[in-house]
mmCIF file of C-alpha atoms in Angstrom:
data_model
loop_
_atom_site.group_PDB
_atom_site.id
_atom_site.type_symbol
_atom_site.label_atom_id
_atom_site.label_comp_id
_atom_site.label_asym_id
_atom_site.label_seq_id
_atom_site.Cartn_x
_atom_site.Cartn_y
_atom_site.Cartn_z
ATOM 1 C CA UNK A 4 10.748 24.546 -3.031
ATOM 2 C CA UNK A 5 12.390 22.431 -0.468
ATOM 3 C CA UNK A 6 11.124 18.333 -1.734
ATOM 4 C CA UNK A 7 11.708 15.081 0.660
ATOM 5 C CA UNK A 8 11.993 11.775 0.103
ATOM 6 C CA UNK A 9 12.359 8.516 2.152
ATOM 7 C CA UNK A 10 14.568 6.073 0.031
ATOM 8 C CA UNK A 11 13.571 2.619 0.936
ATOM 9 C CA UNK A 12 9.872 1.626 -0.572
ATOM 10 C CA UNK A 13 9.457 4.827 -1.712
ATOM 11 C CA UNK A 14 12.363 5.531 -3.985
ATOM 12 C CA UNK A 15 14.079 1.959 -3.674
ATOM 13 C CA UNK A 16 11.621 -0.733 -4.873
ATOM 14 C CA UNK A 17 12.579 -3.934 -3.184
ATOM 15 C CA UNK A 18 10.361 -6.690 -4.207
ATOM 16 C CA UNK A 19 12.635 -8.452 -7.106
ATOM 17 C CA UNK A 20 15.591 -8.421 -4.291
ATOM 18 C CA UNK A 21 13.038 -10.061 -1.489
ATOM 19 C CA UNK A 22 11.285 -12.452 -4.249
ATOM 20 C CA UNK A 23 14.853 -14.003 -4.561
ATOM 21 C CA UNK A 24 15.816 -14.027 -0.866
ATOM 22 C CA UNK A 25 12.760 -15.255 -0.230
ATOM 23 C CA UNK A 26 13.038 -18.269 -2.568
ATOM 24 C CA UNK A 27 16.433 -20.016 -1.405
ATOM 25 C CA UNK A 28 14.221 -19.694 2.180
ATOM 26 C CA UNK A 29 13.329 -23.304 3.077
ATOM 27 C CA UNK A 30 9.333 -24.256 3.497
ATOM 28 C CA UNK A 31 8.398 -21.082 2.721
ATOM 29 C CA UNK A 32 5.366 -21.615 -0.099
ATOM 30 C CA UNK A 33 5.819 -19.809 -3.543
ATOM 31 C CA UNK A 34 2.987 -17.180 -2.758
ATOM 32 C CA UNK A 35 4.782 -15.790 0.253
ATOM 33 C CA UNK A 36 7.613 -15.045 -1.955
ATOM 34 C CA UNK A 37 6.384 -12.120 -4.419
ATOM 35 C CA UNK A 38 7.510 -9.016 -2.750
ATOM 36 C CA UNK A 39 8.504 -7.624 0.266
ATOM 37 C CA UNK A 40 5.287 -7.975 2.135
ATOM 38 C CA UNK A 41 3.838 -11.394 1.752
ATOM 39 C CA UNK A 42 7.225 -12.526 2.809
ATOM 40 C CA UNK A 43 7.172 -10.099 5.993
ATOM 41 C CA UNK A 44 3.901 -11.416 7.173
ATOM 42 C CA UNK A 45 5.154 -15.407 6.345
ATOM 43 C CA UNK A 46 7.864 -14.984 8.082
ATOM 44 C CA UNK A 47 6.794 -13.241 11.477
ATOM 45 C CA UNK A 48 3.682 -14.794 11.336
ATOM 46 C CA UNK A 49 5.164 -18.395 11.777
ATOM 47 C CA UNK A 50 7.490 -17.519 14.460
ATOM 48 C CA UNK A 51 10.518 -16.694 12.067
ATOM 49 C CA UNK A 52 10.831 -12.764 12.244
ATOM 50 C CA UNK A 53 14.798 -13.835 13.317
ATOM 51 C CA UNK A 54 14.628 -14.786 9.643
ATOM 52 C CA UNK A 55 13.054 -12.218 8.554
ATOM 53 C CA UNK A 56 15.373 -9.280 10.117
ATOM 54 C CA UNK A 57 18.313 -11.152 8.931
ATOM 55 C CA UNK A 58 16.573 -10.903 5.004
ATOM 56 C CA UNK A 59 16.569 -7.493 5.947
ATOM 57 C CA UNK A 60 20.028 -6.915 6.283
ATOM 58 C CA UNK A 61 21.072 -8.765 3.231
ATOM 59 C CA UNK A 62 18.124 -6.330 1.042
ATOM 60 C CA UNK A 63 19.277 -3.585 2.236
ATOM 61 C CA UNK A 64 23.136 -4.117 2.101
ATOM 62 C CA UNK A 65 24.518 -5.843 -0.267
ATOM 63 C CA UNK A 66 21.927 -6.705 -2.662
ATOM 64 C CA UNK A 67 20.327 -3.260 -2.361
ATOM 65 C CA UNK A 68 22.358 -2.963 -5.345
ATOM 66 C CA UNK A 69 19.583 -4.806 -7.383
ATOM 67 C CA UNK A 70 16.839 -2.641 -6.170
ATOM 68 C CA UNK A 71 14.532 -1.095 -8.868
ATOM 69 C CA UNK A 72 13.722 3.030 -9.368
ATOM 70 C CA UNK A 73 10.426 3.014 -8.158
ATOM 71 C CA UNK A 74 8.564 3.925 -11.803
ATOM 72 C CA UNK A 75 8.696 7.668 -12.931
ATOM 73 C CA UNK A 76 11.037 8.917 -10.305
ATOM 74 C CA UNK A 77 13.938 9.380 -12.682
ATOM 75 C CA UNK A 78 12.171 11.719 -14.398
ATOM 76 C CA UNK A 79 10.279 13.309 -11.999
ATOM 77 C CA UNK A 80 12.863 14.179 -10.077
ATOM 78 C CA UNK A 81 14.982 15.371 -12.956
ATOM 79 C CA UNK A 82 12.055 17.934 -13.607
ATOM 80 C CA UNK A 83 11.841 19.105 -10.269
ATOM 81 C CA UNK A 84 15.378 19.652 -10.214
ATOM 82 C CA UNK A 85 15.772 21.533 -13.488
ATOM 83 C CA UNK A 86 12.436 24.004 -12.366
ATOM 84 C CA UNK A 87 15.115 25.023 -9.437
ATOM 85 C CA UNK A 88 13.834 22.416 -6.544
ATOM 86 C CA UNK A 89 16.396 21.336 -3.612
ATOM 87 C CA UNK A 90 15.671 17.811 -3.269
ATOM 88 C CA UNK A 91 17.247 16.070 -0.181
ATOM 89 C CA UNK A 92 16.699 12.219 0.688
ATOM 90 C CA UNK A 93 15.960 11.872 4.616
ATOM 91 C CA UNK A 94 15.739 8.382 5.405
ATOM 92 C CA UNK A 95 15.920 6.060 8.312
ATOM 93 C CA UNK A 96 17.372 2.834 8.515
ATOM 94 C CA UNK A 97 20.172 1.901 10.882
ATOM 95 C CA UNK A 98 23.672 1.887 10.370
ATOM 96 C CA UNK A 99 24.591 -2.185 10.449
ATOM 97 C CA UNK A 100 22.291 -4.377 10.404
ATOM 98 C CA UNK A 101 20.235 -5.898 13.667
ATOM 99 C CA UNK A 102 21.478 -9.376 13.223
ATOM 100 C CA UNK A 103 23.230 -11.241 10.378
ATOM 101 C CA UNK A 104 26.431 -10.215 8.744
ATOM 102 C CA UNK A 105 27.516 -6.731 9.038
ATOM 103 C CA UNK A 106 27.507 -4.284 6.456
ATOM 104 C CA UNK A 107 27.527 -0.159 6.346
ATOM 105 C CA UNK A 108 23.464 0.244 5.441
ATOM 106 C CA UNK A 109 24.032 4.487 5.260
ATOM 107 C CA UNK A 110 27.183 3.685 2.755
ATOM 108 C CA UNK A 111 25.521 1.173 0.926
ATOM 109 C CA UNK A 112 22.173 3.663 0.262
ATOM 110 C CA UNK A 113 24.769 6.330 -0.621
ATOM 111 C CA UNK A 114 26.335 4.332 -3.454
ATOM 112 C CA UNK A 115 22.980 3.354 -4.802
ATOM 113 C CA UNK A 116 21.705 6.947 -4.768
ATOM 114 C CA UNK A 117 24.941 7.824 -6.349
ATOM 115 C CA UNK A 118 24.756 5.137 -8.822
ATOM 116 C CA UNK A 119 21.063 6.051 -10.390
ATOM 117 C CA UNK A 120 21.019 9.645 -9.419
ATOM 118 C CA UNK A 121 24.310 10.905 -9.794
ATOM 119 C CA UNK A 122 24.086 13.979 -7.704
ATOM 120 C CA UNK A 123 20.262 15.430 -8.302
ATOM 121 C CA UNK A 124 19.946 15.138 -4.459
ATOM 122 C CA UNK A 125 21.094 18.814 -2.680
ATOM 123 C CA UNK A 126 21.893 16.270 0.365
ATOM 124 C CA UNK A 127 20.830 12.876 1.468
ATOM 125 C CA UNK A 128 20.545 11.869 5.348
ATOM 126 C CA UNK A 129 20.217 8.285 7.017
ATOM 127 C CA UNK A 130 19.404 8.872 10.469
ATOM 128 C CA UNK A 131 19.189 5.861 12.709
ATOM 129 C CA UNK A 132 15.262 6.253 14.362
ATOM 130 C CA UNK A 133 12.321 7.698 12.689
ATOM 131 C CA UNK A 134 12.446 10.511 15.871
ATOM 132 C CA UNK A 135 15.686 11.572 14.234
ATOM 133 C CA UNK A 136 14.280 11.574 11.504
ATOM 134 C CA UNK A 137 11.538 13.620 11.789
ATOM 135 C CA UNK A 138 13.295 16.162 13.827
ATOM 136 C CA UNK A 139 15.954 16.288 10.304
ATOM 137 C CA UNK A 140 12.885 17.095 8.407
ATOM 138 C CA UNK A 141 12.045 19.655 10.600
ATOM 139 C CA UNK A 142 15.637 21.236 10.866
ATOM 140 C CA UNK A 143 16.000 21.284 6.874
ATOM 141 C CA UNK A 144 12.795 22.991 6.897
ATOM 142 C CA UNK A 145 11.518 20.985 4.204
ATOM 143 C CA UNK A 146 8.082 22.038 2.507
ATOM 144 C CA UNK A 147 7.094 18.637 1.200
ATOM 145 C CA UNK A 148 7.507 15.098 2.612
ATOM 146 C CA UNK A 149 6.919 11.494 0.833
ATOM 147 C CA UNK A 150 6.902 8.527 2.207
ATOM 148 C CA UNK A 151 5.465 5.339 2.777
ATOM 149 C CA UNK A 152 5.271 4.749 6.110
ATOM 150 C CA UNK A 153 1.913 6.442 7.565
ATOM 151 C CA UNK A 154 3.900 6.362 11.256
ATOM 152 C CA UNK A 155 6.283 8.874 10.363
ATOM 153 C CA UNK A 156 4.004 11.720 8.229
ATOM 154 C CA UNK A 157 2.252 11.044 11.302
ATOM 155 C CA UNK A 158 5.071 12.687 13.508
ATOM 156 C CA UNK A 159 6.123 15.465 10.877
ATOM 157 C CA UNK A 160 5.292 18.834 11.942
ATOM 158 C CA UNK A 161 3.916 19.839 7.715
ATOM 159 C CA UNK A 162 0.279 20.845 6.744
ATOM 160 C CA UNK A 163 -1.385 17.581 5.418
ATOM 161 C CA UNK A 164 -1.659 18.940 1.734
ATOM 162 C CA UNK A 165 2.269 18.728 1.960
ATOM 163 C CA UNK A 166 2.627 14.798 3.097
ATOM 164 C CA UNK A 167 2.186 12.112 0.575
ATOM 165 C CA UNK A 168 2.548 8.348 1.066
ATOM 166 C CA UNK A 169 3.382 6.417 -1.618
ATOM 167 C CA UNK A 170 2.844 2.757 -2.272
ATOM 168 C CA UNK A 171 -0.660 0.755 -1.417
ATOM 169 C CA UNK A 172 -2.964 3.009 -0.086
ATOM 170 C CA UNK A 173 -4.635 2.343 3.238
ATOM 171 C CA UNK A 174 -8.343 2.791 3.318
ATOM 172 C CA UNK A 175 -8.261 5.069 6.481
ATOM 173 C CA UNK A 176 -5.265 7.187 5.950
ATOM 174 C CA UNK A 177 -5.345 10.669 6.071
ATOM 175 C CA UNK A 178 -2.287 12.019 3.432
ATOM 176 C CA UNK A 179 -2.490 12.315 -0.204
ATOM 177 C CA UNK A 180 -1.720 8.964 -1.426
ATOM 178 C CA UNK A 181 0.972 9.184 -4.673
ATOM 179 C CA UNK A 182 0.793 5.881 -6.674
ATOM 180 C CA UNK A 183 2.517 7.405 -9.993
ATOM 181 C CA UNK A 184 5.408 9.445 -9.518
ATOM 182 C CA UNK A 185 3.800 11.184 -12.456
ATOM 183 C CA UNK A 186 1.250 12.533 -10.486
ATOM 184 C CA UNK A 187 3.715 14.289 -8.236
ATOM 185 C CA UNK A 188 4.508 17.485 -10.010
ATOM 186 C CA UNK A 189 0.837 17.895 -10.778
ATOM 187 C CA UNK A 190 0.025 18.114 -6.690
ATOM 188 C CA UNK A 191 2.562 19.880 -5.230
ATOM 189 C CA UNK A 192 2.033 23.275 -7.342
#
């Protein structure tokens, strides 16, 4: 079977990198600071999304490098490989950063994929919009999709018993939701 995976908040867990970005922040309250989303909504909610896409940059460059497995992916994926799987990473973030220093994002994501997966992926892709994408997904004629973001499984041509989103669950979405990686095997067969 031909598996794929978004990388960032799907495979790459950010919320210990934005808890301490978030903290040397000035007059930003402790609570906003806990992961990745309570400081997203801080931030652009008080007129600092500059800020905010700046944070960005820094996450997902240089200190993607302490970004955490999401839990039970290691394995996971390590059984899917070893039962004959392709597994390719399609994922879309630009290649430098909007604002704020710049750094290669698609390098960066490379070496991190590199460093914790050594080479279990059959091919990993960073495309530079979610239309690009998609349409990757589409020419690598993947079978199953995962990831978080409910506005791109939206745009994947796959039959909805083949898209999972992973992370918090949103009360009206329409794709299997995948909250343990552990699961994962278990609904794909």
């Amino acid at each position: 079977m031909k598996i794929g995976f978004d990388l960032d908040n799907t495979i790459a867990i950010y919320d210990n990198v934005f808890r301490e970005l978030g903290k040397r922040l000035s007059n930003v309250p402790q609570e906003h600071t806990q992961n990745k989303k309570t400081l997203a909504d801080y931030l652009i909610n008080n007129g600092r999304e500059n800020e905010w896409t700046k944070l960005q940059g820094e996450a997902y460059g240089p200190k993607m490098k302490h970004a955490t497995v999401a839990i039970n992916f290691k394995e996971t994926l390590q059984n899917l490989v070893n039962e004959g799987n392709d597994c390719y990473i399609v994922s879309h973030r630009t290649k430098y950063p909007d604002s704020g220093a710049t750094y290669d994002l698609h390098r960066t994501a490379e070496k991190w994929l590199i460093r914790n997966f050594k080479n279990s992926f059959k091919a990993m892709h960073f495309e530079e919009t979610i239309e690009k994408k998609v349409e990757r997904i589409q020419t690598l004629a993947l079978e199953v999709f995962v990831d978080d973001l409910e506005k791109v499984l939206k745009k994947v041509n796959l039959p909805k018993r083949n898209l999972f989103q992973y992370g918090t669950k949103n009360e009206h979405s329409e794709w299997l939701y995948l909250r343990d990686w552990n699961e994962f095997q278990g609904l794909i067969k």
